[in-house]
């Protein structure tokens, strides 16, 4: 049982790596949308990244860090309709990414070979082609494509937390994850709470971390 993860969470090297990853994502068009605090990644760079990371470390160590509510954003889907996104602040994204590094090291080894979503170092396209070629060699010729409708809008929080507690004993980290997935969503001046929704730009990978199938 892993009981000392929170201390690792505020290590400078981990937060720097998480900040670098968030920065790379934000460099892509449409990914630098700020959270409710209106801070963009470019603002962090202007204020000096090292000082920003130092302030995050201090908040975590002193127990003062509290996640912001998510910013509701609707984007049009090619197939029609609106996809709702929950946008966390940059600070929350950085800390969530650092936590994901820690959780990934614990859960990734338990994944099935065929599970390729959100896995670091895994070429999803190449792995998929391997699976197809393997199936063709044994005479399988049919392909079925399926999808879970609104998958990240229907993640049961209670089930997710049970899965995490099976391997994580650090109550402080578990408390943080619970705060992240239960963060209210603000849109059109209305504060909403949900029992199943996870922030699509922040914690969608947690479902993959705890569901290796």
mmCIF file of C-alpha atoms in Angstrom:
data_model
loop_
_atom_site.group_PDB
_atom_site.id
_atom_site.type_symbol
_atom_site.label_atom_id
_atom_site.label_comp_id
_atom_site.label_asym_id
_atom_site.label_seq_id
_atom_site.Cartn_x
_atom_site.Cartn_y
_atom_site.Cartn_z
ATOM 1 C CA UNK A 1 0.000 0.000 0.000
ATOM 2 C CA UNK A 2 1.414 3.371 -1.030
ATOM 3 C CA UNK A 3 1.165 5.725 1.962
ATOM 4 C CA UNK A 4 3.724 8.440 1.291
ATOM 5 C CA UNK A 5 2.721 9.826 -2.087
ATOM 6 C CA UNK A 6 1.662 13.294 -0.962
ATOM 7 C CA UNK A 7 5.210 14.100 0.103
ATOM 8 C CA UNK A 8 6.421 13.127 -3.375
ATOM 9 C CA UNK A 9 3.684 15.272 -4.937
ATOM 10 C CA UNK A 10 5.339 18.525 -3.913
ATOM 11 C CA UNK A 11 8.855 17.575 -4.962
ATOM 12 C CA UNK A 12 10.272 20.243 -7.268
ATOM 13 C CA UNK A 13 11.445 17.844 -9.990
ATOM 14 C CA UNK A 14 7.989 16.259 -10.276
ATOM 15 C CA UNK A 15 6.185 19.598 -10.396
ATOM 16 C CA UNK A 16 8.655 20.903 -12.978
ATOM 17 C CA UNK A 17 8.025 17.845 -15.166
ATOM 18 C CA UNK A 18 4.263 18.293 -14.764
ATOM 19 C CA UNK A 19 4.540 21.993 -15.609
ATOM 20 C CA UNK A 20 6.550 21.148 -18.737
ATOM 21 C CA UNK A 21 3.892 18.679 -19.881
ATOM 22 C CA UNK A 22 1.064 21.144 -19.279
ATOM 23 C CA UNK A 23 3.045 23.795 -21.162
ATOM 24 C CA UNK A 24 3.448 21.536 -24.190
ATOM 25 C CA UNK A 25 -0.269 20.791 -24.240
ATOM 26 C CA UNK A 26 -1.094 24.482 -23.933
ATOM 27 C CA UNK A 27 1.066 25.248 -26.958
ATOM 28 C CA UNK A 28 -1.483 23.437 -29.124
ATOM 29 C CA UNK A 29 -4.377 25.468 -30.565
ATOM 30 C CA UNK A 30 -7.369 25.556 -28.254
ATOM 31 C CA UNK A 31 -5.573 24.044 -25.263
ATOM 32 C CA UNK A 32 -4.564 27.265 -23.504
ATOM 33 C CA UNK A 33 -8.094 28.058 -22.375
ATOM 34 C CA UNK A 34 -7.811 29.453 -18.844
ATOM 35 C CA UNK A 35 -9.797 28.304 -15.850
ATOM 36 C CA UNK A 36 -11.890 30.567 -13.651
ATOM 37 C CA UNK A 37 -8.835 32.490 -12.456
ATOM 38 C CA UNK A 38 -8.215 33.587 -16.097
ATOM 39 C CA UNK A 39 -4.502 32.615 -15.857
ATOM 40 C CA UNK A 40 -2.989 31.249 -19.070
ATOM 41 C CA UNK A 41 0.235 29.269 -19.278
ATOM 42 C CA UNK A 42 1.890 32.232 -20.991
ATOM 43 C CA UNK A 43 1.189 34.260 -17.833
ATOM 44 C CA UNK A 44 3.084 31.679 -15.765
ATOM 45 C CA UNK A 45 6.078 31.915 -18.092
ATOM 46 C CA UNK A 46 6.104 35.705 -17.852
ATOM 47 C CA UNK A 47 6.114 35.548 -14.043
ATOM 48 C CA UNK A 48 8.981 33.001 -14.036
ATOM 49 C CA UNK A 49 8.128 29.339 -13.885
ATOM 50 C CA UNK A 50 10.508 28.516 -11.001
ATOM 51 C CA UNK A 51 8.816 31.035 -8.711
ATOM 52 C CA UNK A 52 5.399 29.693 -9.686
ATOM 53 C CA UNK A 53 6.445 26.113 -8.892
ATOM 54 C CA UNK A 54 7.908 27.280 -5.576
ATOM 55 C CA UNK A 55 4.579 28.874 -4.631
ATOM 56 C CA UNK A 56 2.735 25.623 -5.469
ATOM 57 C CA UNK A 57 5.186 23.626 -3.327
ATOM 58 C CA UNK A 58 4.593 25.948 -0.401
ATOM 59 C CA UNK A 59 0.799 25.711 -0.704
ATOM 60 C CA UNK A 60 0.951 21.903 -0.769
ATOM 61 C CA UNK A 61 3.411 21.616 2.122
ATOM 62 C CA UNK A 62 1.445 24.019 4.306
ATOM 63 C CA UNK A 63 -1.903 22.410 3.450
ATOM 64 C CA UNK A 64 -3.267 25.623 1.939
ATOM 65 C CA UNK A 65 -3.920 24.312 -1.561
ATOM 66 C CA UNK A 66 -7.612 24.187 -2.478
ATOM 67 C CA UNK A 67 -8.724 23.295 -6.047
ATOM 68 C CA UNK A 68 -10.767 25.837 -7.967
ATOM 69 C CA UNK A 69 -14.203 25.029 -9.403
ATOM 70 C CA UNK A 70 -14.164 24.031 -13.086
ATOM 71 C CA UNK A 71 -15.015 26.460 -15.850
ATOM 72 C CA UNK A 72 -17.798 25.147 -18.073
ATOM 73 C CA UNK A 73 -17.088 25.377 -21.790
ATOM 74 C CA UNK A 74 -19.215 24.075 -24.634
ATOM 75 C CA UNK A 75 -17.742 23.155 -28.022
ATOM 76 C CA UNK A 76 -19.619 21.976 -31.088
ATOM 77 C CA UNK A 77 -19.141 18.332 -32.076
ATOM 78 C CA UNK A 78 -18.624 17.447 -35.760
ATOM 79 C CA UNK A 79 -21.559 15.042 -35.478
ATOM 80 C CA UNK A 80 -23.764 17.757 -34.028
ATOM 81 C CA UNK A 81 -24.641 18.829 -30.520
ATOM 82 C CA UNK A 82 -22.471 20.361 -27.823
ATOM 83 C CA UNK A 83 -19.679 18.693 -25.894
ATOM 84 C CA UNK A 84 -19.316 20.116 -22.381
ATOM 85 C CA UNK A 85 -15.816 20.494 -20.982
ATOM 86 C CA UNK A 86 -14.811 21.226 -17.390
ATOM 87 C CA UNK A 87 -11.724 23.451 -17.537
ATOM 88 C CA UNK A 88 -9.459 23.507 -14.454
ATOM 89 C CA UNK A 89 -7.027 26.327 -13.679
ATOM 90 C CA UNK A 90 -3.399 26.010 -14.778
ATOM 91 C CA UNK A 91 -2.324 25.465 -11.182
ATOM 92 C CA UNK A 92 -4.808 22.617 -10.793
ATOM 93 C CA UNK A 93 -3.696 21.097 -14.120
ATOM 94 C CA UNK A 94 -0.058 21.101 -13.022
ATOM 95 C CA UNK A 95 -0.769 19.458 -9.658
ATOM 96 C CA UNK A 96 -3.174 16.949 -11.236
ATOM 97 C CA UNK A 97 -0.547 16.030 -13.824
ATOM 98 C CA UNK A 98 2.029 15.506 -11.076
ATOM 99 C CA UNK A 99 -0.443 13.260 -9.238
ATOM 100 C CA UNK A 100 -1.111 11.355 -12.461
ATOM 101 C CA UNK A 101 2.611 10.601 -12.810
ATOM 102 C CA UNK A 102 2.565 9.046 -9.336
ATOM 103 C CA UNK A 103 -0.646 7.101 -9.914
ATOM 104 C CA UNK A 104 0.462 5.930 -13.345
ATOM 105 C CA UNK A 105 3.574 4.283 -11.911
ATOM 106 C CA UNK A 106 1.308 2.281 -9.606
ATOM 107 C CA UNK A 107 -1.563 1.370 -11.929
ATOM 108 C CA UNK A 108 0.058 1.136 -15.375
ATOM 109 C CA UNK A 109 1.812 -2.214 -14.713
ATOM 110 C CA UNK A 110 -1.630 -3.757 -14.047
ATOM 111 C CA UNK A 111 -3.029 -2.794 -17.464
ATOM 112 C CA UNK A 112 -3.820 -5.342 -20.139
ATOM 113 C CA UNK A 113 -1.625 -5.232 -23.244
ATOM 114 C CA UNK A 114 -4.641 -4.297 -25.355
ATOM 115 C CA UNK A 115 -5.360 -1.246 -23.184
ATOM 116 C CA UNK A 116 -3.663 1.624 -24.996
ATOM 117 C CA UNK A 117 -5.482 4.791 -23.944
ATOM 118 C CA UNK A 118 -3.593 7.514 -22.034
ATOM 119 C CA UNK A 119 -0.526 5.320 -21.510
ATOM 120 C CA UNK A 120 2.895 7.019 -21.511
ATOM 121 C CA UNK A 121 5.374 5.544 -23.984
ATOM 122 C CA UNK A 122 2.705 3.526 -25.778
ATOM 123 C CA UNK A 123 2.194 4.136 -29.494
ATOM 124 C CA UNK A 124 -1.546 3.594 -29.697
ATOM 125 C CA UNK A 125 -1.651 3.367 -33.489
ATOM 126 C CA UNK A 126 1.191 0.838 -33.674
ATOM 127 C CA UNK A 127 -0.292 -1.262 -30.847
ATOM 128 C CA UNK A 128 -3.689 -1.261 -32.544
ATOM 129 C CA UNK A 129 -2.150 -2.434 -35.824
ATOM 130 C CA UNK A 130 -0.362 -5.249 -33.968
ATOM 131 C CA UNK A 131 -3.665 -6.410 -32.518
ATOM 132 C CA UNK A 132 -5.342 -6.294 -35.947
ATOM 133 C CA UNK A 133 -2.508 -8.211 -37.639
ATOM 134 C CA UNK A 134 -2.574 -10.809 -34.874
ATOM 135 C CA UNK A 135 -6.331 -11.284 -35.327
ATOM 136 C CA UNK A 136 -6.034 -11.584 -39.122
ATOM 137 C CA UNK A 137 -3.364 -14.281 -38.796
ATOM 138 C CA UNK A 138 -5.748 -16.529 -36.898
ATOM 139 C CA UNK A 139 -8.569 -15.978 -39.374
ATOM 140 C CA UNK A 140 -10.610 -13.240 -37.748
ATOM 141 C CA UNK A 141 -12.045 -10.876 -40.357
ATOM 142 C CA UNK A 142 -14.697 -8.849 -38.544
ATOM 143 C CA UNK A 143 -14.050 -5.570 -36.736
ATOM 144 C CA UNK A 144 -16.526 -4.091 -34.275
ATOM 145 C CA UNK A 145 -16.127 -0.464 -33.255
ATOM 146 C CA UNK A 146 -17.832 0.533 -30.014
ATOM 147 C CA UNK A 147 -17.923 3.628 -27.865
ATOM 148 C CA UNK A 148 -19.187 4.495 -24.406
ATOM 149 C CA UNK A 149 -21.502 7.450 -24.801
ATOM 150 C CA UNK A 150 -20.468 10.423 -22.638
ATOM 151 C CA UNK A 151 -17.907 8.208 -20.889
ATOM 152 C CA UNK A 152 -16.297 10.961 -18.831
ATOM 153 C CA UNK A 153 -19.673 12.466 -17.974
ATOM 154 C CA UNK A 154 -20.727 9.228 -16.271
ATOM 155 C CA UNK A 155 -17.751 8.185 -14.122
ATOM 156 C CA UNK A 156 -19.201 7.183 -10.709
ATOM 157 C CA UNK A 157 -17.136 9.050 -8.131
ATOM 158 C CA UNK A 158 -17.688 6.463 -5.405
ATOM 159 C CA UNK A 159 -16.473 3.594 -7.618
ATOM 160 C CA UNK A 160 -13.433 5.599 -8.742
ATOM 161 C CA UNK A 161 -12.429 6.299 -5.141
ATOM 162 C CA UNK A 162 -12.860 2.639 -4.161
ATOM 163 C CA UNK A 163 -10.508 1.636 -6.994
ATOM 164 C CA UNK A 164 -7.910 4.151 -5.825
ATOM 165 C CA UNK A 165 -8.131 3.071 -2.172
ATOM 166 C CA UNK A 166 -7.359 -0.513 -3.185
ATOM 167 C CA UNK A 167 -3.771 0.564 -3.928
ATOM 168 C CA UNK A 168 -3.353 3.992 -2.354
ATOM 169 C CA UNK A 169 -3.087 4.416 1.410
ATOM 170 C CA UNK A 170 -2.092 8.097 1.455
ATOM 171 C CA UNK A 171 -5.184 9.862 2.800
ATOM 172 C CA UNK A 172 -3.923 13.319 1.833
ATOM 173 C CA UNK A 173 -3.566 12.378 -1.831
ATOM 174 C CA UNK A 174 -6.912 10.579 -1.828
ATOM 175 C CA UNK A 175 -8.515 13.700 -0.352
ATOM 176 C CA UNK A 176 -7.055 15.804 -3.169
ATOM 177 C CA UNK A 177 -8.337 13.455 -5.865
ATOM 178 C CA UNK A 178 -11.790 13.506 -4.253
ATOM 179 C CA UNK A 179 -11.755 17.309 -4.268
ATOM 180 C CA UNK A 180 -10.753 17.358 -7.937
ATOM 181 C CA UNK A 181 -13.438 14.983 -9.161
ATOM 182 C CA UNK A 182 -16.122 16.627 -7.022
ATOM 183 C CA UNK A 183 -15.163 20.165 -8.029
ATOM 184 C CA UNK A 184 -18.288 22.152 -8.927
ATOM 185 C CA UNK A 185 -18.704 23.425 -12.478
ATOM 186 C CA UNK A 186 -19.379 27.101 -13.116
ATOM 187 C CA UNK A 187 -21.147 28.175 -16.289
ATOM 188 C CA UNK A 188 -23.536 30.987 -17.170
ATOM 189 C CA UNK A 189 -23.194 32.286 -13.625
ATOM 190 C CA UNK A 190 -24.533 29.023 -12.169
ATOM 191 C CA UNK A 191 -22.645 26.713 -9.781
ATOM 192 C CA UNK A 192 -23.362 23.019 -10.451
ATOM 193 C CA UNK A 193 -22.389 19.896 -8.525
ATOM 194 C CA UNK A 194 -22.299 16.395 -10.025
ATOM 195 C CA UNK A 195 -21.834 12.870 -8.691
ATOM 196 C CA UNK A 196 -20.352 11.458 -11.885
ATOM 197 C CA UNK A 197 -18.747 14.132 -14.080
ATOM 198 C CA UNK A 198 -14.952 14.475 -14.235
ATOM 199 C CA UNK A 199 -13.194 17.495 -15.743
ATOM 200 C CA UNK A 200 -12.419 16.563 -19.340
ATOM 201 C CA UNK A 201 -9.275 18.669 -19.499
ATOM 202 C CA UNK A 202 -8.100 17.723 -16.036
ATOM 203 C CA UNK A 203 -8.888 14.250 -14.744
ATOM 204 C CA UNK A 204 -10.130 12.162 -17.662
ATOM 205 C CA UNK A 205 -6.982 10.029 -17.484
ATOM 206 C CA UNK A 206 -7.908 8.897 -13.972
ATOM 207 C CA UNK A 207 -10.613 6.680 -15.432
ATOM 208 C CA UNK A 208 -8.015 4.970 -17.569
ATOM 209 C CA UNK A 209 -5.643 4.684 -14.604
ATOM 210 C CA UNK A 210 -8.231 2.809 -12.563
ATOM 211 C CA UNK A 211 -9.917 0.863 -15.387
ATOM 212 C CA UNK A 212 -7.280 -1.206 -17.222
ATOM 213 C CA UNK A 213 -9.873 -3.002 -19.343
#
